[in-house]
PDB file of C-alpha atoms and ligand atoms in Angstrom:
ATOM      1  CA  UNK O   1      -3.488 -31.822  -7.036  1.00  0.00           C
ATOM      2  CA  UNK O   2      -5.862 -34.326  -5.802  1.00  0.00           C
ATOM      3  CA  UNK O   3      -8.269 -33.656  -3.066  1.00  0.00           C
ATOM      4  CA  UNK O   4     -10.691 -36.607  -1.562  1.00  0.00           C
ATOM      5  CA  UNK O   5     -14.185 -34.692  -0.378  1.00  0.00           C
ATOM      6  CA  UNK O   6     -15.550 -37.575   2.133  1.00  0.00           C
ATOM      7  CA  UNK O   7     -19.071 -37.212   0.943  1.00  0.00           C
ATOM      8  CA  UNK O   8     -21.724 -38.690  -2.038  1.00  0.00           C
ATOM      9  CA  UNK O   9     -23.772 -35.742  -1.345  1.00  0.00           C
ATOM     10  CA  UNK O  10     -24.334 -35.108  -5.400  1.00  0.00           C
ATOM     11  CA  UNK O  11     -25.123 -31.089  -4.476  1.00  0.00           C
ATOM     12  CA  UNK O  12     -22.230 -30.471  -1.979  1.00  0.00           C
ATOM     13  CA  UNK O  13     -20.097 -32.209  -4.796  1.00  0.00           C
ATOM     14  CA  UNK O  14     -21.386 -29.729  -7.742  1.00  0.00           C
ATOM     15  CA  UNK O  15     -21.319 -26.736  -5.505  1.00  0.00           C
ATOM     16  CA  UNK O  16     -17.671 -27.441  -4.174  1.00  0.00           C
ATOM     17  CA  UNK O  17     -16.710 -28.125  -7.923  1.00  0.00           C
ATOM     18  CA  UNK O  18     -17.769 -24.891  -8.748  1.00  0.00           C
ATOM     19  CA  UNK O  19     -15.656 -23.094  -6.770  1.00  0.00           C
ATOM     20  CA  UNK O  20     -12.186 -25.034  -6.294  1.00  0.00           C
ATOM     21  CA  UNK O  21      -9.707 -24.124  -8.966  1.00  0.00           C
ATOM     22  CA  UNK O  22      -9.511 -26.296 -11.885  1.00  0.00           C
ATOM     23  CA  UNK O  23      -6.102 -27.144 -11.113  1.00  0.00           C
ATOM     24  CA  UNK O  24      -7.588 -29.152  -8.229  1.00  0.00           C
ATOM     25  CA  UNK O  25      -9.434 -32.290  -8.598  1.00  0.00           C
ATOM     26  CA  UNK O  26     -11.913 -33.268  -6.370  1.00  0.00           C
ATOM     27  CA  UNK O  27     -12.716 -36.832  -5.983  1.00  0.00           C
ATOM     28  CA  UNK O  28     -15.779 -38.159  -4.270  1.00  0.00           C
ATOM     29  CA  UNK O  29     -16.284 -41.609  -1.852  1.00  0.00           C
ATOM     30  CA  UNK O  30     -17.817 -43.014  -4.953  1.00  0.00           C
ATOM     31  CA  UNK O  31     -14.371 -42.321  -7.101  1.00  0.00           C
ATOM     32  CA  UNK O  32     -12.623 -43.855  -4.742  1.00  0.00           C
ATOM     33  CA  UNK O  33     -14.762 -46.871  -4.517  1.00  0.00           C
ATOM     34  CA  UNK O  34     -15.187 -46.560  -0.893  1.00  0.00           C
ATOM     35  CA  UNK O  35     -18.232 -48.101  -0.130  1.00  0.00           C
ATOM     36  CA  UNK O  36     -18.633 -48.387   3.810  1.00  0.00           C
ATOM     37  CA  UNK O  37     -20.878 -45.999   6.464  1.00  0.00           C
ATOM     38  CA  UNK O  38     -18.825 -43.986   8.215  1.00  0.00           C
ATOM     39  CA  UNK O  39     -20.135 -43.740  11.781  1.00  0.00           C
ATOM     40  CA  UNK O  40     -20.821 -40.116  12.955  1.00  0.00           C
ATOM     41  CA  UNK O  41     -20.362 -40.963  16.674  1.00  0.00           C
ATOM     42  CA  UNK O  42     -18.638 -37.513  17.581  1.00  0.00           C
ATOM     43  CA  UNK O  43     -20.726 -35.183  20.041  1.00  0.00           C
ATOM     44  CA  UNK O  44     -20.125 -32.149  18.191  1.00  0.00           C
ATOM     45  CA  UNK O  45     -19.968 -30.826  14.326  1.00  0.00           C
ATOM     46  CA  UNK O  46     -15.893 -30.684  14.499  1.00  0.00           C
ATOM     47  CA  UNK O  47     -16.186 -34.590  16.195  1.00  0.00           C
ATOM     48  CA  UNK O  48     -17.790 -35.749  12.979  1.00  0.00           C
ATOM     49  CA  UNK O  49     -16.116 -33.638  10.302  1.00  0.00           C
ATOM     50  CA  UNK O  50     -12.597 -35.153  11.861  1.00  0.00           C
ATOM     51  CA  UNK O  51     -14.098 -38.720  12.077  1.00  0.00           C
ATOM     52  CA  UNK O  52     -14.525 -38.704   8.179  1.00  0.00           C
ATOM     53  CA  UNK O  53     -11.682 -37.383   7.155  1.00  0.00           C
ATOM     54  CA  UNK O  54      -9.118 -39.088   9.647  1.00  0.00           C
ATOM     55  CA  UNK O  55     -10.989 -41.986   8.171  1.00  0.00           C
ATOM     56  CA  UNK O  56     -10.358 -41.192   4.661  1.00  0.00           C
ATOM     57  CA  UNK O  57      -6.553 -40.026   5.080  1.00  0.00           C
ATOM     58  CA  UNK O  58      -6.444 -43.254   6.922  1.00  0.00           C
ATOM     59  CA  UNK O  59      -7.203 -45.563   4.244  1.00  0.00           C
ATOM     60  CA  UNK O  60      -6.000 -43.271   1.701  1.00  0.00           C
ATOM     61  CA  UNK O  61      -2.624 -41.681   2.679  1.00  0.00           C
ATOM     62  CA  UNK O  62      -4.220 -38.589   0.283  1.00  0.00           C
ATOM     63  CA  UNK O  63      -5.083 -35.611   1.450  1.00  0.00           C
ATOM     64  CA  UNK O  64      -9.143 -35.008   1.926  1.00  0.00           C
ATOM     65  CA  UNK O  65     -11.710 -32.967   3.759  1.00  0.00           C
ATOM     66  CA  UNK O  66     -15.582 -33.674   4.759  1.00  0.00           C
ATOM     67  CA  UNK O  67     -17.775 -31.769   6.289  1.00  0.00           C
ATOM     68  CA  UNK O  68     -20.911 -31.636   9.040  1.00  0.00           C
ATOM     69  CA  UNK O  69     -23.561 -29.209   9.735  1.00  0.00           C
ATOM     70  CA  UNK O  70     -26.293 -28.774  12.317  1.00  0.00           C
ATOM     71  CA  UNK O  71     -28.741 -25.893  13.408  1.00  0.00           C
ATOM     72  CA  UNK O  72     -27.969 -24.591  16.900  1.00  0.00           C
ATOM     73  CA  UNK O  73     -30.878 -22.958  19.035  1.00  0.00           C
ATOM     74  CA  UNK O  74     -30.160 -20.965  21.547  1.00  0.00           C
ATOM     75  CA  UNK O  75     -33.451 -21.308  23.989  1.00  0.00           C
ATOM     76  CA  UNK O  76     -32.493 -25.321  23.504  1.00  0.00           C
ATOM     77  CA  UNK O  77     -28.876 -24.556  24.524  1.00  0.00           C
ATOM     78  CA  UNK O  78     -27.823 -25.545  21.093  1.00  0.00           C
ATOM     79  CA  UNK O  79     -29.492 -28.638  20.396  1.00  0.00           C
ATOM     80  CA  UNK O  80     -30.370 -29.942  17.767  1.00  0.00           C
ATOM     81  CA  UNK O  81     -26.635 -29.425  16.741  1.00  0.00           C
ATOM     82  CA  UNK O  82     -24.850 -32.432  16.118  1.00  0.00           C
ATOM     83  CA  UNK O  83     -28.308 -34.455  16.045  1.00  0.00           C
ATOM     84  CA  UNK O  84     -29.854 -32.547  13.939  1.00  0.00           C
ATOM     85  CA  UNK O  85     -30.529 -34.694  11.032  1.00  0.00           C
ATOM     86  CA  UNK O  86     -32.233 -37.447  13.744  1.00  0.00           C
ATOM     87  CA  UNK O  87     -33.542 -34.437  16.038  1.00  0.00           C
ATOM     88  CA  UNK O  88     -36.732 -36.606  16.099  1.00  0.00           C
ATOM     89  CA  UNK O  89     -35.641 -40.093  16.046  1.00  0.00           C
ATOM     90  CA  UNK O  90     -34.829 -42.636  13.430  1.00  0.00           C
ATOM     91  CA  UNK O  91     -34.966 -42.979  10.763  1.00  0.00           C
ATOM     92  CA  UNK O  92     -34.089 -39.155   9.526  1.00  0.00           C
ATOM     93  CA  UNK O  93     -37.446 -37.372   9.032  1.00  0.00           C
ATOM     94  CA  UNK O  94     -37.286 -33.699   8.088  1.00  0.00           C
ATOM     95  CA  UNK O  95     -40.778 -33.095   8.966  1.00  0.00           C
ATOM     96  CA  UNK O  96     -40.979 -34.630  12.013  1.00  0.00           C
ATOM     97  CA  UNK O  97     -37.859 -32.745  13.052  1.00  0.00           C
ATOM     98  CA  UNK O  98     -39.159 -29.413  12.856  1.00  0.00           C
ATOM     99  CA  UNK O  99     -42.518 -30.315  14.459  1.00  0.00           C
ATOM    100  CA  UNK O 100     -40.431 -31.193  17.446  1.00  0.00           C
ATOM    101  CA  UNK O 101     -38.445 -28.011  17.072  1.00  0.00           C
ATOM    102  CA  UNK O 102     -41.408 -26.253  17.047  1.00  0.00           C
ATOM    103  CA  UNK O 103     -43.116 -27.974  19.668  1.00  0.00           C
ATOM    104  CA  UNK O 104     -40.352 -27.591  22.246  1.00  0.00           C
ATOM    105  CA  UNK O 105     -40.100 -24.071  21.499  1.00  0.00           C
ATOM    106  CA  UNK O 106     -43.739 -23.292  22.255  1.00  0.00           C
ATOM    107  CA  UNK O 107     -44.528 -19.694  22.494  1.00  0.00           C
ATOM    108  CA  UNK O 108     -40.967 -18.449  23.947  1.00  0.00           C
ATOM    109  CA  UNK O 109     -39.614 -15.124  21.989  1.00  0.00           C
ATOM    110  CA  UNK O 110     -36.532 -16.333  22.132  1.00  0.00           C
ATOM    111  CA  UNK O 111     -36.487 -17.746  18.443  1.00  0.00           C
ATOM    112  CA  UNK O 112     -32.632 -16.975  17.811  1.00  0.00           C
ATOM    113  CA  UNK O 113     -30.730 -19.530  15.878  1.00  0.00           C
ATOM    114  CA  UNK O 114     -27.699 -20.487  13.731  1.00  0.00           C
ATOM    115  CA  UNK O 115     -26.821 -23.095  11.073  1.00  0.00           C
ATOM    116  CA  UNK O 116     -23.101 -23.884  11.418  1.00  0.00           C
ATOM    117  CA  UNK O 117     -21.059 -25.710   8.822  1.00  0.00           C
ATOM    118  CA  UNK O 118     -17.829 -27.580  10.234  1.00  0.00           C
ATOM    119  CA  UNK O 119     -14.898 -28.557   7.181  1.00  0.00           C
ATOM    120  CA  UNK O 120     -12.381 -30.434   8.691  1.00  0.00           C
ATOM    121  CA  UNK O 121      -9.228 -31.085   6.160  1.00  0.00           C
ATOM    122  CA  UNK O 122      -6.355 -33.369   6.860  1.00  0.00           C
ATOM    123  CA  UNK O 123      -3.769 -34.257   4.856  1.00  0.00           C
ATOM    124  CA  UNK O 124       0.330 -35.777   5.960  1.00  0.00           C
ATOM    125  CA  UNK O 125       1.383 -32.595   7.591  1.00  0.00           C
ATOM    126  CA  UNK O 126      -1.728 -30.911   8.627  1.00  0.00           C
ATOM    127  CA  UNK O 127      -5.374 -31.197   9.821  1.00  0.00           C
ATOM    128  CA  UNK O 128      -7.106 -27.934   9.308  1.00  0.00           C
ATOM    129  CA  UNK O 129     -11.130 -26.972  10.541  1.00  0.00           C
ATOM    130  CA  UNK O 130     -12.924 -24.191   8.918  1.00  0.00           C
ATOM    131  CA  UNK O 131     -16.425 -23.276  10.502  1.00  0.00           C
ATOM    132  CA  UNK O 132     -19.177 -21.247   8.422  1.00  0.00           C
ATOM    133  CA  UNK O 133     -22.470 -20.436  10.379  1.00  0.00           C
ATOM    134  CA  UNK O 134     -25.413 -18.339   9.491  1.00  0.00           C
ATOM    135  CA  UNK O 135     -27.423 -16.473  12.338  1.00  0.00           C
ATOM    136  CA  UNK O 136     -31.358 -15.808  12.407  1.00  0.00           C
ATOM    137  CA  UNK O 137     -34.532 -17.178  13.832  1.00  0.00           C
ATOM    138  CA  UNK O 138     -37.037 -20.101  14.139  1.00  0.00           C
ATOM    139  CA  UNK O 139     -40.213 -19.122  12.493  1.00  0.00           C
ATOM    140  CA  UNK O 140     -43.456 -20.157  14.375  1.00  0.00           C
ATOM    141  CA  UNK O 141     -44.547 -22.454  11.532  1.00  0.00           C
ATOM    142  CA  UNK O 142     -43.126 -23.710   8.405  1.00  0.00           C
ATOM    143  CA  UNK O 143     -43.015 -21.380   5.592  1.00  0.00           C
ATOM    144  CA  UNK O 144     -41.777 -22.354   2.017  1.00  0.00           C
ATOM    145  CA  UNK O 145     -41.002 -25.420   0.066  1.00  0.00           C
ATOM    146  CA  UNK O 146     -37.111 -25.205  -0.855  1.00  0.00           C
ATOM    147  CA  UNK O 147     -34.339 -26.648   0.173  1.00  0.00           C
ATOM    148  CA  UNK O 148     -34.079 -29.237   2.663  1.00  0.00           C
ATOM    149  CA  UNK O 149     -33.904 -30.304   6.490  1.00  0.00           C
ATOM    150  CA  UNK O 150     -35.274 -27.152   8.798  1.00  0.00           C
ATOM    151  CA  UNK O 151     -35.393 -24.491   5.908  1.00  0.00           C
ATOM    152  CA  UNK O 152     -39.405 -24.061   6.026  1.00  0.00           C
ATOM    153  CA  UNK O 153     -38.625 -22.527   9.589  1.00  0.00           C
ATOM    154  CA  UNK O 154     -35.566 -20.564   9.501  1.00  0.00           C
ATOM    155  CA  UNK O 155     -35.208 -17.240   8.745  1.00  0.00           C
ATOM    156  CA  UNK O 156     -31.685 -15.504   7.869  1.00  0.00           C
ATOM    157  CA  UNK O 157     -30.963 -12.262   9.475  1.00  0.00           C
ATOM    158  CA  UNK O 158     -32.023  -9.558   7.829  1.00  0.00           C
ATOM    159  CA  UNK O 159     -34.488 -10.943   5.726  1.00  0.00           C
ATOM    160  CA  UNK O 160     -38.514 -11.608   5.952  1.00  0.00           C
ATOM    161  CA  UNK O 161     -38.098 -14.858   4.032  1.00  0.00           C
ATOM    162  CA  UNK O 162     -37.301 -18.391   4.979  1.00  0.00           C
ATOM    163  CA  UNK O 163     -34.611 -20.458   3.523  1.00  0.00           C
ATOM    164  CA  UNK O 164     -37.429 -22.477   2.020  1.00  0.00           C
ATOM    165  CA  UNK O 165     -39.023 -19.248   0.085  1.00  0.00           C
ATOM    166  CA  UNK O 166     -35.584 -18.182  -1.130  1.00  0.00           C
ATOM    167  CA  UNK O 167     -34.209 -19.833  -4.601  1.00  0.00           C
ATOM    168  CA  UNK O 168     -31.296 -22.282  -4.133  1.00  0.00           C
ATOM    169  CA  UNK O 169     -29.077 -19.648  -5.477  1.00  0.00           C
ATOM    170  CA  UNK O 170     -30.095 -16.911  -3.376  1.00  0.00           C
ATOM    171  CA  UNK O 171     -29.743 -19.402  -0.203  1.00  0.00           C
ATOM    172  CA  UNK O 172     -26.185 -20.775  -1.635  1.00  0.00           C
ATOM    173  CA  UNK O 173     -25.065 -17.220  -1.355  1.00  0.00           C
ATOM    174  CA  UNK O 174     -25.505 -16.415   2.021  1.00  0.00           C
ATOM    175  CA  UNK O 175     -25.765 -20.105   3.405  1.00  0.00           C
ATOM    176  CA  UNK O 176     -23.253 -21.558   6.502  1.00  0.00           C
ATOM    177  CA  UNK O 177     -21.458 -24.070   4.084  1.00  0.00           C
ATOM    178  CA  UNK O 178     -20.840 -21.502   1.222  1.00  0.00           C
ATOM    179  CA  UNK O 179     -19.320 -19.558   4.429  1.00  0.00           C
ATOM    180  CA  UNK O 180     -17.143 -23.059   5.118  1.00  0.00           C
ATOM    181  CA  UNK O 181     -16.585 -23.894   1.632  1.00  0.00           C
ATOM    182  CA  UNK O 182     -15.356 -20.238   0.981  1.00  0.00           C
ATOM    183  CA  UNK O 183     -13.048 -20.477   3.429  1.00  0.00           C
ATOM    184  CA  UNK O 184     -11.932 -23.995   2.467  1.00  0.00           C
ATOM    185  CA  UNK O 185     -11.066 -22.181  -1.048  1.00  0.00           C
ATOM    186  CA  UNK O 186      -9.127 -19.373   0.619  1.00  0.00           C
ATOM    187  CA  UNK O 187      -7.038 -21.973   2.047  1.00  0.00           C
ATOM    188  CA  UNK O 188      -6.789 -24.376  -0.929  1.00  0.00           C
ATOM    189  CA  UNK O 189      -5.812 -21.158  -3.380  1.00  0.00           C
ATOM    190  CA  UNK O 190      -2.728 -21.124  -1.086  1.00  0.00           C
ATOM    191  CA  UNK O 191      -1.900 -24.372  -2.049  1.00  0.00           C
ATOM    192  CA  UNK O 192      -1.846 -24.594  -6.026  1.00  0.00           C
TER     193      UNK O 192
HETATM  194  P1  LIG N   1     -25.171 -32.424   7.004  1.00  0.00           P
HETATM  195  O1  LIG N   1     -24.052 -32.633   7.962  1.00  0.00           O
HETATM  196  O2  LIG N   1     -24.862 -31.362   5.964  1.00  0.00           O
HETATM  197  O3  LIG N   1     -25.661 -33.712   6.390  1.00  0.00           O
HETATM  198  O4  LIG N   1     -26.406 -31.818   7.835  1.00  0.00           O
HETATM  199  C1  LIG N   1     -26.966 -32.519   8.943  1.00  0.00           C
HETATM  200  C2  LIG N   1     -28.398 -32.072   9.183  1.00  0.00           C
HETATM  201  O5  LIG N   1     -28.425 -30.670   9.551  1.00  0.00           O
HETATM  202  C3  LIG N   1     -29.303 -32.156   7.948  1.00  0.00           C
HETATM  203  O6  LIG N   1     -29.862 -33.448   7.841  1.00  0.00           O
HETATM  204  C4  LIG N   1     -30.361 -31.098   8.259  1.00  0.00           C
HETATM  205  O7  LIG N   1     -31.320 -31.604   9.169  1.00  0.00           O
HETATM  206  C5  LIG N   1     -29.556 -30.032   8.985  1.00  0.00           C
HETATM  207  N1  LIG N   1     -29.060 -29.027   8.003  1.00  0.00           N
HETATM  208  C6  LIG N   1     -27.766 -28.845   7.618  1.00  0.00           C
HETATM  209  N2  LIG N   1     -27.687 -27.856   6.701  1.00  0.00           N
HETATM  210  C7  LIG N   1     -28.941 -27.425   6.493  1.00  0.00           C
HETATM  211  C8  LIG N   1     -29.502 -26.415   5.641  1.00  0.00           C
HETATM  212  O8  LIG N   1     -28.826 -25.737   4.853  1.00  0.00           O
HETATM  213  N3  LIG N   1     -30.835 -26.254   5.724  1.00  0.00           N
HETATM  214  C9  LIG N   1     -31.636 -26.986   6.548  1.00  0.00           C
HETATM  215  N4  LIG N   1     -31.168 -27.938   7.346  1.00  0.00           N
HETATM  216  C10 LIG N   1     -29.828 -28.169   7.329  1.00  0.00           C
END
């Protein structure tokens, strides 16, 4: 079976690899040769994740799945969610997102956050979302130097480290797409 993922993100593409059965192949934008932006105009995670794939089955007719992720605060009433990747304007600047983060939290105890993961997966018969999310708290500065996007100031539940002070593998474990993607898997086994 053939399976479109509506992404060129390089490390979503090896870690998804990783786990799908080899009797599935998963095909990128770039192995496809589709080459345009897809606009991310939805107002929340599921929004986007169906944009890209309807788009994909669209032009494809094959069956496909993308993804979108955001970090939810609660004392913000869930932004940045959907905007998190421009939290701070354009163009997308991981830095200046968390200062903002940071700033408009101020001193408040309420620090509790999640990172969610939306997969939304269409194919002729069926269009399928599975949602991973993580739960824990905004640090009060940035601690760490792994990962990506708002990892220097969030901590998992349970632990005294950040994302960003965790290895990749030790944050892939426990992380809101692995969640998703696990799911995803669950489903796909079904499948074969
Ligand atoms: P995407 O949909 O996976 O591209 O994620 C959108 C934005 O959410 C990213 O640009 C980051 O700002 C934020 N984000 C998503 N996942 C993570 C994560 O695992 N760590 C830190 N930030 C993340």
């Amino acid at each position: 079976m053939k399976l479109i993922f509506a992404s060129n993100n390089q490390n979503k593409l090896r870690e998804i690899k990783a786990l799908i059965p080899p009797s599935i192949e998963i095909l990128s934008l770039e192995d496809i040769q589709y080459n345009q932006e897809i606009e991310e105009t939805g107002h929340t995670l599921e929004d986007n994740a169906a944009i890209k794939a309807r788009t994909i089955f669209d032009v494809t007719g094959e069956a496909c799945f993308a993804d979108d992720s955001g970090l939810l605060v609660d004392f913000l009433d869930g932004q940045p969610g959907v905007k998190s990747a421009r939290y701070a304007g354009e163009p997308s600047d991981n830095s200046a997102n968390m200062d903002l983060l940071l700033l408009n939290l101020g001193k408040t105890e309420n620090r509790n956050a999640k990172f969610q993961t939306v997969i939304c997966y269409k194919d002729a018969t069926q269009e399928l979302y599975f949602k991973g999310e993580i739960k824990g708290n905004i640090t009060h500065s940035k601690n760490g130097t792994q990962g990506f996007g708002y990892d220097p100031i969030f901590t998992p539940l349970g632990y005294s480290q950040t994302f960003a002070e965790m290895t990749a593998e030790e944050k892939n474990k426990i992380s809101h797409r692995k969640n998703a993607i696990t799911q995803l898997i669950l489903f796909l086994n079904g499948l074969k």
